[in-house]
CSV table of C-alpha atoms in Angstrom, one decimal:
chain,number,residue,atom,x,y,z
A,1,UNK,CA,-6.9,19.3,51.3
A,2,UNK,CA,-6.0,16.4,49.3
A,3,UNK,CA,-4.3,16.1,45.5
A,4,UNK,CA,-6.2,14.0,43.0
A,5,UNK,CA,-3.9,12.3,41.4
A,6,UNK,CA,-3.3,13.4,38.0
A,7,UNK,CA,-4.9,11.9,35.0
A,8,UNK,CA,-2.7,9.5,33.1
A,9,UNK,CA,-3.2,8.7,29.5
A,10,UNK,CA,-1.5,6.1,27.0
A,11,UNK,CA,-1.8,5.7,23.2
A,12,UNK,CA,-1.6,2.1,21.4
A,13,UNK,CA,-1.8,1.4,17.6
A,14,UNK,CA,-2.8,-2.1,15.9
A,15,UNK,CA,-3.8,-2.8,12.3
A,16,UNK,CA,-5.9,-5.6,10.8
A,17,UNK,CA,-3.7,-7.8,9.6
A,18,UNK,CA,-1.1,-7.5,12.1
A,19,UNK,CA,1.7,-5.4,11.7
A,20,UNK,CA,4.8,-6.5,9.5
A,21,UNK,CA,2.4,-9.0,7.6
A,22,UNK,CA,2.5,-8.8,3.8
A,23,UNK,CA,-0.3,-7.3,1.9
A,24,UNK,CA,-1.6,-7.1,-1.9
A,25,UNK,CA,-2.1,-3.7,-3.2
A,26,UNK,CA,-5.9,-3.3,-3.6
A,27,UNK,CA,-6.4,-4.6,-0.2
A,28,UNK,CA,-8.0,-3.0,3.0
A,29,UNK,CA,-6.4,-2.3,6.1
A,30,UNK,CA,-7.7,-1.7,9.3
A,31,UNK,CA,-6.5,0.6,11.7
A,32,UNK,CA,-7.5,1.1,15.7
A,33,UNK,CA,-6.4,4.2,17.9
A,34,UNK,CA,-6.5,2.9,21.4
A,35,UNK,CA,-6.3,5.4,24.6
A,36,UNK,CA,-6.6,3.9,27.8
A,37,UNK,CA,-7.2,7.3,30.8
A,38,UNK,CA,-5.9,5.9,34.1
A,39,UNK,CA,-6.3,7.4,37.9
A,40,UNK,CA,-8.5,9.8,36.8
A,41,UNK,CA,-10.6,12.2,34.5
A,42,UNK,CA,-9.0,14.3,31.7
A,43,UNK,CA,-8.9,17.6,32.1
A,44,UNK,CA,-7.7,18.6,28.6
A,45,UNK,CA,-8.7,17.9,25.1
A,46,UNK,CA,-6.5,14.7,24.1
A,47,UNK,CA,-6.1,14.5,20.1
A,48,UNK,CA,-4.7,11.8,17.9
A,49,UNK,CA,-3.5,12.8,14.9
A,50,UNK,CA,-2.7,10.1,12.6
A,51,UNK,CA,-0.7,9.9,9.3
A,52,UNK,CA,-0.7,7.8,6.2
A,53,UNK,CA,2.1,6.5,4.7
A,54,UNK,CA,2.6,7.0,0.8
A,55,UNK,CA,1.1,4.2,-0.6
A,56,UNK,CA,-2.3,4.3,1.9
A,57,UNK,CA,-6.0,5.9,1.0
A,58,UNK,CA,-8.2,6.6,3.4
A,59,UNK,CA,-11.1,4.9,4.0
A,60,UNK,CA,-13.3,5.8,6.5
A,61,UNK,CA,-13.8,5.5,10.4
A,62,UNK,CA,-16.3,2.7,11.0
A,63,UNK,CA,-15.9,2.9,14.8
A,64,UNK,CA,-15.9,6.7,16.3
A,65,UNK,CA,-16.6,5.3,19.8
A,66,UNK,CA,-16.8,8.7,21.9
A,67,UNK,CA,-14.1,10.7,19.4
A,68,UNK,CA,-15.1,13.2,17.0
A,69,UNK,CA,-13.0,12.6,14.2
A,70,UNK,CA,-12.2,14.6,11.4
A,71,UNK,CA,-10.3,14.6,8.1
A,72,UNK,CA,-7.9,12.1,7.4
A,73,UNK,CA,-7.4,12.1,10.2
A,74,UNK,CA,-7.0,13.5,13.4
A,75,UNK,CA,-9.7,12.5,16.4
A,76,UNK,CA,-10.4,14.3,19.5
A,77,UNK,CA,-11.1,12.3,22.9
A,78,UNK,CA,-13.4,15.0,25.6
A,79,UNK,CA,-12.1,16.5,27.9
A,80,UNK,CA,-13.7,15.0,31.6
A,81,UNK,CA,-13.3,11.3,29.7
A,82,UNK,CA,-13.4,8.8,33.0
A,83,UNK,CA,-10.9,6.1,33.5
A,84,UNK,CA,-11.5,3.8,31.0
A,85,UNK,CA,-10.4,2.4,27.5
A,86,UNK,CA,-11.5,4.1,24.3
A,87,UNK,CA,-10.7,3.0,20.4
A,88,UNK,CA,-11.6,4.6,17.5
A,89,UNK,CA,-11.4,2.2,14.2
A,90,UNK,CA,-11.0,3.6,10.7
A,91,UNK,CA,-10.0,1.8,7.2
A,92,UNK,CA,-7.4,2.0,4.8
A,93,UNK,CA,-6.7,0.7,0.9
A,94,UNK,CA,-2.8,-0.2,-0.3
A,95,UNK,CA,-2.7,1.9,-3.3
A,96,UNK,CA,-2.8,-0.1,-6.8
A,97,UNK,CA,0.6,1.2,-7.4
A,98,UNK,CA,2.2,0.5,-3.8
A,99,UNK,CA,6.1,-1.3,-3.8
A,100,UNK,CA,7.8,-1.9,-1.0
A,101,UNK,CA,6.3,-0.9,2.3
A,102,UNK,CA,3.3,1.1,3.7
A,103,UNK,CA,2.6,2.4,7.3
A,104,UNK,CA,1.4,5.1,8.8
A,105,UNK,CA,1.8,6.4,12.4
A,106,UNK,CA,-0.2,8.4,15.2
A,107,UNK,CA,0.9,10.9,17.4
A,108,UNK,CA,-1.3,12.1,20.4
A,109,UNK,CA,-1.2,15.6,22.2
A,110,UNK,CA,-3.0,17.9,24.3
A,111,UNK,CA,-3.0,21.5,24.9
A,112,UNK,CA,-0.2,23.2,26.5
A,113,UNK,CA,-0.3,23.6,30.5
A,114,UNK,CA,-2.6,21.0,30.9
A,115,UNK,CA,-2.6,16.8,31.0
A,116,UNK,CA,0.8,15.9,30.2
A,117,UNK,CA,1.0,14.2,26.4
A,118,UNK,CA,-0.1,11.1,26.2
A,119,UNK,CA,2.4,8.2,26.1
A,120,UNK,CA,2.6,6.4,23.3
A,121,UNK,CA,3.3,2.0,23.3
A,122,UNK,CA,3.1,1.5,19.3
A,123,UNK,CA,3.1,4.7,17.6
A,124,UNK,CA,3.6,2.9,14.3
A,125,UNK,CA,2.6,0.0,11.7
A,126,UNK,CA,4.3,-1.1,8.6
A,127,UNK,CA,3.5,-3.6,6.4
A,128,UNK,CA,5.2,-5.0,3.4
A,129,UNK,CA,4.1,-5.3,0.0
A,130,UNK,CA,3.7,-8.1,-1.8
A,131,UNK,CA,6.8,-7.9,-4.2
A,132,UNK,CA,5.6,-8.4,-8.0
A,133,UNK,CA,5.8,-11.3,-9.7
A,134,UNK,CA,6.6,-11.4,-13.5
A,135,UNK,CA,6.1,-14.1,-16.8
A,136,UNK,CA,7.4,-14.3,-19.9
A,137,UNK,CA,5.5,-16.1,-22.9
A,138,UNK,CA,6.1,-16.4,-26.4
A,139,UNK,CA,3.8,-17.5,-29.6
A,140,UNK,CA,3.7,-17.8,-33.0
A,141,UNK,CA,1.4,-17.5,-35.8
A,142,UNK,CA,1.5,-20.0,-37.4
A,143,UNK,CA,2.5,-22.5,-34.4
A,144,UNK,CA,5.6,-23.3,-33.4
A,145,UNK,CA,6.4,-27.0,-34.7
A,146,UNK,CA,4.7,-26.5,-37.9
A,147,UNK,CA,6.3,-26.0,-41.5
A,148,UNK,CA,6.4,-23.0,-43.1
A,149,UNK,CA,7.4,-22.0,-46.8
A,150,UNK,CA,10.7,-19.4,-47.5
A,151,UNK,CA,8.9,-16.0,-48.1
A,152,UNK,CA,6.3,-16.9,-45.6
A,153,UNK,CA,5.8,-14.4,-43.0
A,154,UNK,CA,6.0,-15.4,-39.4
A,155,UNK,CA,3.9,-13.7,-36.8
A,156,UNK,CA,5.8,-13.7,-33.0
A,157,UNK,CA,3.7,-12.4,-29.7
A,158,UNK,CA,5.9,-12.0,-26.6
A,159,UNK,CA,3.2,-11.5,-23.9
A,160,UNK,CA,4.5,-10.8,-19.8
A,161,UNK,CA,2.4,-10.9,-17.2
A,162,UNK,CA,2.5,-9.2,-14.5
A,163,UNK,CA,0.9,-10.4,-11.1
A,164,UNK,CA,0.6,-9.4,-7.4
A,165,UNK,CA,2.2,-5.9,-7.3
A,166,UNK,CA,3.6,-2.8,-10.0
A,167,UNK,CA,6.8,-3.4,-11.3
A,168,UNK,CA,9.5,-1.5,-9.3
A,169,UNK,CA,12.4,-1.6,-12.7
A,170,UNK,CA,12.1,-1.7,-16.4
A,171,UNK,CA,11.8,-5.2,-18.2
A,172,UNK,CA,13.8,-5.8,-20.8
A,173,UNK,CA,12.7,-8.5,-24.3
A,174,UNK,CA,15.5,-9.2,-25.9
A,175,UNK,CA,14.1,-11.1,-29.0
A,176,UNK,CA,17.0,-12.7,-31.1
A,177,UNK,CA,15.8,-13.9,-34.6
A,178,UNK,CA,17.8,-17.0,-35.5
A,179,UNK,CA,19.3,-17.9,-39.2
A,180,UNK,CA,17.2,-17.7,-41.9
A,181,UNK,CA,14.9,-15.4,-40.5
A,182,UNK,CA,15.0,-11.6,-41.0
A,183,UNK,CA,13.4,-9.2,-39.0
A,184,UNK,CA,10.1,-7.3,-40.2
A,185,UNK,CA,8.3,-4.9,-38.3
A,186,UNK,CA,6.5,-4.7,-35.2
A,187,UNK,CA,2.8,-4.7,-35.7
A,188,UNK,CA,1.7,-3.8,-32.0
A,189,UNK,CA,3.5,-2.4,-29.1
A,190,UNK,CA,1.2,-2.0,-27.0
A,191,UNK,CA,2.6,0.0,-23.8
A,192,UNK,CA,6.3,-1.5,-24.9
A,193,UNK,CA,9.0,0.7,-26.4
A,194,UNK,CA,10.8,-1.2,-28.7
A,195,UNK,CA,13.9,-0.4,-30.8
A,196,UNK,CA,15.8,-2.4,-33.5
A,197,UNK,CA,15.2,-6.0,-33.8
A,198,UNK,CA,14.2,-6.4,-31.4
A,199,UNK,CA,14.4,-4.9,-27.3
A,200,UNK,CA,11.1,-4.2,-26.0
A,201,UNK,CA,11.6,-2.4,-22.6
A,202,UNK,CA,8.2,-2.8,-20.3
A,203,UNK,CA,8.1,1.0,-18.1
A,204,UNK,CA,8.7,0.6,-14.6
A,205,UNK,CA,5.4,0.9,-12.2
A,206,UNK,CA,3.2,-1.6,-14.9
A,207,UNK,CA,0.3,-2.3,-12.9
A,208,UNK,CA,-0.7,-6.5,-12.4
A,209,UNK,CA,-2.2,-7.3,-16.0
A,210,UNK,CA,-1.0,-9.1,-19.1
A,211,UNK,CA,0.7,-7.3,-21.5
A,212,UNK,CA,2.0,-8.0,-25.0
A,213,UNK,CA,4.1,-7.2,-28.3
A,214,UNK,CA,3.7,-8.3,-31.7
C-alpha cells in the first residue's frame, strides 16, 4: 500500500490594470481568480468566494474556464480537477461616485474534513481613485472691462467645474462685491446653496460636470 500524496491547492488574485494603479471612476476593471492543483487531484469542492469593495459594480465573468460561477460572486472548481492551473476572469466598473480607494478580496475554501483550504498568495487588490480636480470661473454680463452706467444692473456667473472624480468636501464661493456695487439677488442656483451676499456652498459628492450660479 502506498499514500498518494495529498492534493495541494493555491489561490492568486490580479486585476487589469495592476494593482495599486490609479483609476477614473467610470472605468472597468478586470479581475482573475487563479488556482493552481499540485501533486494530485481534488477530492473536494474548492470555492472562491470573492468580494467587492464599496465603490465596485459587478460586471460579468467573461472567462468561466471549468468554474461554475454564480452571483457576485462566488465560483466553484470540481471536485477530481487534475494538476493543472485554472483562472476564472470576471469585470468590474469604479462607481461614478467612488473617492478614495476600491478593492475587493477573495477567499477560497472547501468542505470540512476534506482537501485542506486552499492557500492563498494575493488575496487582495486595491486601487486608488483618481482624486477630483476642481475650477473656479467667473463672468459678467455685460463683460468685464466694459463701462457701465450707475443704476445699471450687473449680471455675475461663478461657474466650477468639477473633473476626474466626486468631490469628497463642500466648496465654498465667497463672492465679495466691491465699492459701489450693492448686492441684488441671485437669479439661479443651480445645485448651490447660497446665503447672504454672497457664500455659495457646492454639496459634497458633486459628480465631474460644470456647475454654476448666477
Amino acid at each position: 500500500e502506498h499514500e498518494v500524496t495529498p492534493t495541494s491547492v493555491t489561490v492568486a488574485k490580479s486585476s487589469n490594470p495592476a494593482a495599486g494603479t490609479t483609476v477614473l471612476p467610470g472605468s472597468t476593471l478586470e479581475y482573475t481568480l487563479t488556482v493552481t492543483v499540485a501533486d494530485s487531484a481534488t477530492t473536494e469542492v474548492v470555492t472562491l468566494t470573492d468580494t467587492l469593495g464599496a465603490g465596485l459594480t459587478f460586471g460579468a465573468v467573461t472567462g468561466a474556464g471549468v468554474f461554475t460561477c454564480t452571483g457576485a460572486l462566488t465560483c466553484e472548481l470540481p471536485a477530481g480537477t487534475l494538476p493543472g492551473t485554472y483562472a476564472v476572469t470576471y469585470t468590474a466598473t469604479v462607481n461614478a461616485d467612488a473617492t478614495g480607494t476600491v478593492g475587493n478580496s477573495v477567499v477560497a475554501t472547501t468542505p470540512p474534513g476534506g482537501d485542506p483550504d486552499p492557500a492563498c498568495t494575493t488575496c487582495t487588490t486595491e486601487h486608488e481613485v483618481t482624486p477630483t480636480s476642481v475650477t473656479v470661473a467667473k463672468s459678467s454680463n455685460p463683460a468685464a472691462g466694459t463701462t457701465v452706467l450707475p443704476g445699471s444692473t450687473l449680471e455675475y456667473t461663478l461657474t466650477v467645474t468639477v473633473a476626474d472624480s466626486a468631490t469628497t468636501e463642500v466648496v465654498t464661493l465667497t463672492d465679495t462685491l466691491g465699492a459701489g456695487l450693492t448686492f441684488g439677488a441671485v437669479t439661479g442656483a443651480g445645485v448651490f446653496t447660497c446665503t447672504g451676499a454672497l457664500t455659495c456652498e457646492l454639496p459634497a459628492g458633486t459628480l465631474p460636470g460644470t456647475y454654476a450660479v448666477v
